[in-house]
Amino acid sequence: MNNYLTENKDRFLSELMDLLRMPSVSADPKFKDDVLRTAEFLREKLVAAGADNVEVCPTAGYPIVYGEKMIDPALPTVLVYGHYDVQPADPYELWTSPPFEPVIKNEKIYARGACDDKGQMYMHVKAFEMMMKENKLACNVKFMIEGEEEVGSENLATFVQHNKEKLKADVILISDTGIIGNDTPSITSGLRGLSYLEVEVTGPNRDLHSGLYGGAVANPINILCKMIASLHDENNHITIPGFYDNVDELSGEERAEMAKAPFDLEKYKKALDLGDIHGEAGYSTLERTSIRPTLDVNGIWGGYTGEGAKTVIASKAFAKISMRLVPHQTSEEITEKFQKHFEAIAPVSVKVLVKPHHGGEPVVTPTNSVAYQAASRAYETTFGKKPIPVRSGGSIPIVAMFKSVLGTDTVMMGFGLDSDAIHSPNESYGLFNYYKGIETIPYFYQYFAEMSKA
Amino acid sequence: MNNYLTENKDRFLSELMDLLRMPSVSADPKFKDDVLRTAEFLREKLVAAGADNVEVCPTAGYPIVYGEKMIDPALPTVLVYGHYDVQPADPYELWTSPPFEPVIKNEKIYARGACDDKGQMYMHVKAFEMMMKENKLACNVKFMIEGEEEVGSENLATFVQHNKEKLKADVILISDTGIIGNDTPSITSGLRGLSYLEVEVTGPNRDLHSGLYGGAVANPINILCKMIASLHDENNHITIPGFYDNVDELSGEERAEMAKAPFDLEKYKKALDLGDIHGEAGYSTLERTSIRPTLDVNGIWGGYTGEGAKTVIASKAFAKISMRLVPHQTSEEITEKFQKHFEAIAPVSVKVLVKPHHGGEPVVTPTNSVAYQAASRAYETTFGKKPIPVRSGGSIPIVAMFKSVLGTDTVMMGFGLDSDAIHSPNESYGLFNYYKGIETIPYFYQYFAEMSKA
């Protein structure tokens, strides 16, 4: 670590803790004021770090925080993207410490958003401050931090459309992904897309006594289960007609290359306490979570869920269902195919409503670009090891959107770990990873400037 | 209506309204005090009506209210059973008026418990008061009103076991069932049994990010849906091995007899706004809800069920599942078969926990008994029509228990209607039915005394 980082690490940490105390849950309207406070907090920090033209840009939803430092038009420009909103924290009862009261245990910060994405996004703010204070900023930089990533970045596309000039850059830099391990650096070279829908199945027009009506009317919960069950066949292939039509099948060489990434199945099962893994026949666990599309129910509810027993046939049953997409599926295509199929398989004894939530497109980023190479060297400098390119199963829909609207490629310099439990109770982020990120980012700026010149 | 009833009908109604204002939900501990208040209310009313030895008998759960009037050992004794607890009222938002603030609209009382069973149970208290005041009580009478019927009468059996002498009677009289219509009286001559379980499916040991893990680990919600879906085959037969082994198959004659009961399928579908009915192949709607066993999911929950979208793979998924049983299935047998089967079909990638809630045995009551004939004549007197014997789909588990422990038969003199929506939002009970019950019950006492002598 350099001097400035060493001297300021405690403040860097306490500022992050302040940021994590704000419950900026974009999915739940009751946190609206907290989300807005969080944007204001970032505005102040960017100003303090030395950014110019810092503003909280209004959108139809939550605002986008923008700031920049243009030092020399001759130098390349880096557009940093991140998000200050977080996933809902429930189920709260499974947290060992309150999700919005960050604590440090065994060298990790525990809080909702610690890794996704406040911890990783804030590394860039602090790395920027450091480069400014040490007069080492090697590129122009622009910040665009949004507050709706966890709900599908609904208003970001419009903002980008209307600010193409302002957002002009040579590369987009994002830390919202992970590395294989603290001793095994990696760079995400691909992401899955997403299609997210909510379904509602209606049976009788009111809740019914299961004794008087049981056996004669369609129980919407039983029917919903049948419909969901039918979406996977015995090989866990997805049965939606045409679902795999556009899936990019990898070559044997590519799959062999992937298989080289270190992976310990027994450790994996043990860490999740699984009797066995469960997935699509014919593919490895790494393939199932990266190059193959999936369908998961993210939530289901209906009928009586309170204490004790209630002999009722519910009028309605609901489920939230999402699909992860791979090149070259598109979320619009898959959402449409799901909707058509789900309506088609519904028996006449029920009514079905399918409500698309949001989607995102899959991406694969080139590993031979100057930006990727600069990032690779940066990791190598601070980790002492060349990072492995990895295709991740997660989705950052805006990466594809940036490419199509701005024509700009993205480099995903993530520093999180699978064990950070993002989207889960007890989300955490390692102090090692937080500081390592702040240390690594400036090298990217340095190498990217050098290599762009060459 | 006789004079006493006419003169007191307003008070009889306002007393019932007071009773309905008490949220005596036995399934939910937070209503404990209200359930106990309700027992106390009944004690006072029985004393006021002229009963002797009235007491609130403690049990391991909610108390049983007992009272009696022994006028002559030579006369037959009627044991009146009813329950003062009610089903949970949720979903509250579907009630047009608050469930525990009874209102009268178009000649009906709307409140949770209006029909099941406060309204029907209280008819007996008022009919008793009337017979006492008019010196017309023709039999000895005993009251046993419990507070745990909606949670499986867990402590009633013990109470009955320990009080066989005290509860000695020639017939048990219960009003907790219905009639076909106000112009078509009927008497329930059979009931289905019940087996109720709760299941828990556990996948990974914590909620997971559906992008990073989706496709590689068992999603407990998807698995639960598959397991539930597999419990019915394409003919809606239940697939649990041995489930139908002991089912009493009716003869062609018996089924032809049943088919004579008035039933309008189009009206039925219209009333419930059903695109079509849905049930076991080879049986009519009336048969599906009376002489055939069923399996229904009464509640299901898991994952994210809040607003918006959360891309999570839940660690656990849950369901409440109940089965209606017919002679000669037993709840113990079916509960065991369900549990064994459900555990057997669980893939190794998940853990399954099956928790039996409570059960009850199916019954068929003889229609040639003196008691049944007395009841039949009572309906004929007040309705001007001979009641039709009907086998109901509901369950009153204690009827079989009374027969086995006390050796006493039951007559089910119900006055409710299907449209009363018991166990549903906006439960109601007709004023016609409430007063008709109070009017009819004394005739049963009179005829039963006469016919027992003969």
CSV table of C-alpha atoms in Angstrom, one decimal, chain B residues 94-255:
chain,number,residue,atom,x,y,z
B,94,LEU,CA,-60.8,-8.8,1.0
B,95,TRP,CA,-63.4,-8.2,3.6
B,96,THR,CA,-65.9,-5.5,2.7
B,97,SER,CA,-66.5,-4.8,6.4
B,98,PRO,CA,-64.1,-5.7,9.3
B,99,PRO,CA,-64.4,-9.4,10.2
B,100,PHE,CA,-65.0,-8.7,13.9
B,101,GLU,CA,-67.3,-5.8,13.5
B,102,PRO,CA,-70.5,-7.6,12.5
B,103,VAL,CA,-72.9,-5.8,10.2
B,104,ILE,CA,-76.3,-6.7,8.8
B,105,LYS,CA,-76.8,-6.3,5.0
B,106,ASN,CA,-79.5,-7.8,2.8
B,107,GLU,CA,-80.9,-9.9,5.7
B,108,LYS,CA,-77.5,-11.5,6.5
B,109,ILE,CA,-75.0,-11.1,9.4
B,110,TYR,CA,-71.5,-10.5,8.0
B,111,ALA,CA,-68.6,-11.5,10.4
B,112,ARG,CA,-66.0,-14.2,10.9
B,113,GLY,CA,-67.8,-17.0,12.7
B,114,ALA,CA,-71.3,-15.7,11.8
B,115,CYS,CA,-72.1,-19.2,10.5
B,116,ASP,CA,-69.1,-21.3,11.6
B,117,ASP,CA,-69.9,-21.9,14.3
B,118,LYS,CA,-70.9,-19.0,16.6
B,119,GLY,CA,-74.2,-18.3,14.8
B,120,GLN,CA,-75.2,-22.0,14.6
B,121,MET,CA,-73.9,-22.9,18.1
B,122,TYR,CA,-75.7,-19.9,19.7
B,123,MET,CA,-79.0,-21.0,18.2
B,124,HIS,CA,-78.9,-23.9,20.7
B,125,VAL,CA,-78.3,-21.6,23.6
B,126,LYS,CA,-81.3,-19.5,22.6
B,127,ALA,CA,-83.5,-22.5,21.8
B,128,PHE,CA,-82.7,-23.8,25.2
B,129,GLU,CA,-83.6,-20.5,26.9
B,130,MET,CA,-86.9,-20.5,25.0
B,131,MET,CA,-87.8,-24.1,26.0
B,132,MET,CA,-86.9,-23.3,29.6
B,133,LYS,CA,-89.0,-20.0,29.7
B,134,GLU,CA,-91.9,-21.8,28.0
B,135,ASN,CA,-91.6,-24.9,30.2
B,136,LYS,CA,-91.3,-27.0,27.0
B,137,LEU,CA,-87.9,-28.7,27.6
B,138,ALA,CA,-88.7,-32.2,26.5
B,139,CYS,CA,-85.3,-33.9,27.2
B,140,ASN,CA,-82.4,-33.6,29.5
B,141,VAL,CA,-79.7,-31.5,27.9
B,142,LYS,CA,-76.0,-31.1,28.2
B,143,PHE,CA,-73.8,-28.4,26.5
B,144,MET,CA,-70.2,-28.9,25.6
B,145,ILE,CA,-68.8,-25.9,23.7
B,146,GLU,CA,-65.1,-26.1,22.8
B,147,GLY,CA,-62.6,-23.5,21.6
B,148,GLU,CA,-60.2,-25.5,19.5
B,149,GLU,CA,-62.3,-26.9,16.6
B,150,GLU,CA,-60.5,-24.9,14.0
B,151,VAL,CA,-57.1,-26.2,15.1
B,152,GLY,CA,-58.1,-29.9,15.4
B,153,SER,CA,-59.8,-30.1,18.7
B,154,GLU,CA,-56.5,-31.2,20.2
B,155,ASN,CA,-57.7,-31.4,23.8
B,156,LEU,CA,-61.3,-32.4,23.4
B,157,ALA,CA,-60.6,-36.1,23.1
B,158,THR,CA,-58.8,-36.1,26.5
B,159,PHE,CA,-61.7,-34.2,28.1
B,160,VAL,CA,-64.2,-36.7,26.7
B,161,GLN,CA,-62.1,-39.6,27.9
B,162,HIS,CA,-62.0,-38.2,31.4
B,163,ASN,CA,-65.7,-37.3,31.5
B,164,LYS,CA,-67.5,-40.2,30.0
B,165,GLU,CA,-70.1,-40.4,32.8
B,166,LYS,CA,-70.7,-36.6,32.8
B,167,LEU,CA,-71.2,-36.6,29.0
B,168,LYS,CA,-73.5,-39.7,28.9
B,169,ALA,CA,-76.3,-39.0,26.4
B,170,ASP,CA,-78.6,-40.7,24.0
B,171,VAL,CA,-77.6,-38.5,21.1
B,172,ILE,CA,-75.2,-35.8,20.2
B,173,LEU,CA,-76.6,-32.7,18.5
B,174,ILE,CA,-74.4,-30.5,16.3
B,175,SER,CA,-75.2,-27.5,14.1
B,176,ASP,CA,-72.0,-27.0,12.2
B,177,THR,CA,-73.1,-28.0,8.7
B,178,GLY,CA,-75.5,-26.7,6.1
B,179,ILE,CA,-78.7,-27.2,4.1
B,180,ILE,CA,-79.0,-27.2,0.3
B,181,GLY,CA,-81.1,-24.1,0.2
B,182,ASN,CA,-83.6,-22.2,2.3
B,183,ASP,CA,-86.3,-23.8,0.2
B,184,THR,CA,-84.5,-27.2,0.2
B,185,PRO,CA,-83.7,-28.4,3.7
B,186,SER,CA,-81.2,-31.2,4.1
B,187,ILE,CA,-79.4,-33.1,6.9
B,188,THR,CA,-75.7,-34.0,6.7
B,189,SER,CA,-75.5,-37.8,6.9
B,190,GLY,CA,-71.7,-38.1,6.3
B,191,LEU,CA,-68.5,-36.1,6.6
B,192,ARG,CA,-65.0,-36.4,5.2
B,193,GLY,CA,-62.0,-36.9,7.4
B,194,LEU,CA,-58.9,-34.7,7.4
B,195,SER,CA,-55.2,-35.1,7.4
B,196,TYR,CA,-53.2,-31.8,7.6
B,197,LEU,CA,-49.5,-31.4,7.2
B,198,GLU,CA,-46.9,-28.7,6.8
B,199,VAL,CA,-43.8,-29.4,4.6
B,200,GLU,CA,-40.5,-27.6,4.5
B,201,VAL,CA,-37.9,-28.0,1.7
B,202,THR,CA,-34.4,-26.8,2.2
B,203,GLY,CA,-31.9,-26.3,-0.6
B,204,PRO,CA,-28.7,-24.3,0.1
B,205,ASN,CA,-28.0,-23.3,3.7
B,206,ARG,CA,-28.6,-19.6,2.9
B,207,ASP,CA,-30.4,-17.4,0.3
B,208,LEU,CA,-28.3,-17.2,-2.8
B,209,HIS,CA,-27.8,-14.8,-5.7
B,210,SER,CA,-29.7,-16.3,-8.6
B,211,GLY,CA,-27.2,-15.2,-11.1
B,212,LEU,CA,-24.1,-16.6,-9.4
B,213,TYR,CA,-25.7,-19.9,-8.4
B,214,GLY,CA,-28.7,-20.2,-10.7
B,215,GLY,CA,-28.7,-23.4,-12.6
B,216,ALA,CA,-26.2,-25.2,-10.4
B,217,VAL,CA,-28.0,-25.7,-7.0
B,218,ALA,CA,-31.5,-27.0,-6.3
B,219,ASN,CA,-34.0,-24.1,-5.9
B,220,PRO,CA,-36.2,-25.3,-3.1
B,221,ILE,CA,-39.2,-23.5,-4.5
B,222,ASN,CA,-38.9,-25.2,-7.9
B,223,ILE,CA,-38.3,-28.5,-6.2
B,224,LEU,CA,-41.3,-28.0,-3.9
B,225,CYS,CA,-43.5,-27.2,-7.0
B,226,LYS,CA,-42.2,-30.4,-8.7
B,227,MET,CA,-43.0,-32.5,-5.7
B,228,ILE,CA,-46.5,-31.0,-5.2
B,229,ALA,CA,-47.3,-31.3,-8.9
B,230,SER,CA,-46.4,-35.0,-8.8
B,231,LEU,CA,-49.0,-35.7,-6.1
B,232,HIS,CA,-51.7,-35.7,-8.8
B,233,ASP,CA,-51.6,-37.6,-12.1
B,234,GLU,CA,-53.1,-36.4,-15.4
B,235,ASN,CA,-56.6,-37.7,-14.3
B,236,ASN,CA,-56.2,-35.8,-11.0
B,237,HIS,CA,-55.9,-39.1,-9.1
B,238,ILE,CA,-53.7,-38.8,-6.1
B,239,THR,CA,-50.4,-40.6,-6.6
B,240,ILE,CA,-49.4,-41.4,-3.0
B,241,PRO,CA,-48.9,-45.2,-2.9
B,242,GLY,CA,-51.8,-46.9,-1.2
B,243,PHE,CA,-53.8,-43.7,-0.9
B,244,TYR,CA,-57.0,-45.3,-2.2
B,245,ASP,CA,-56.5,-48.7,-0.6
B,246,ASN,CA,-59.3,-48.3,2.0
B,247,VAL,CA,-61.6,-46.0,0.1
B,248,ASP,CA,-65.2,-47.1,0.3
B,249,GLU,CA,-66.4,-47.3,-3.3
B,250,LEU,CA,-70.1,-46.6,-3.6
B,251,SER,CA,-72.4,-48.9,-5.6
B,252,GLY,CA,-74.1,-47.7,-8.8
B,253,GLU,CA,-77.4,-47.5,-6.9
B,254,GLU,CA,-75.9,-45.3,-4.2
B,255,ARG,CA,-74.3,-43.0,-6.8
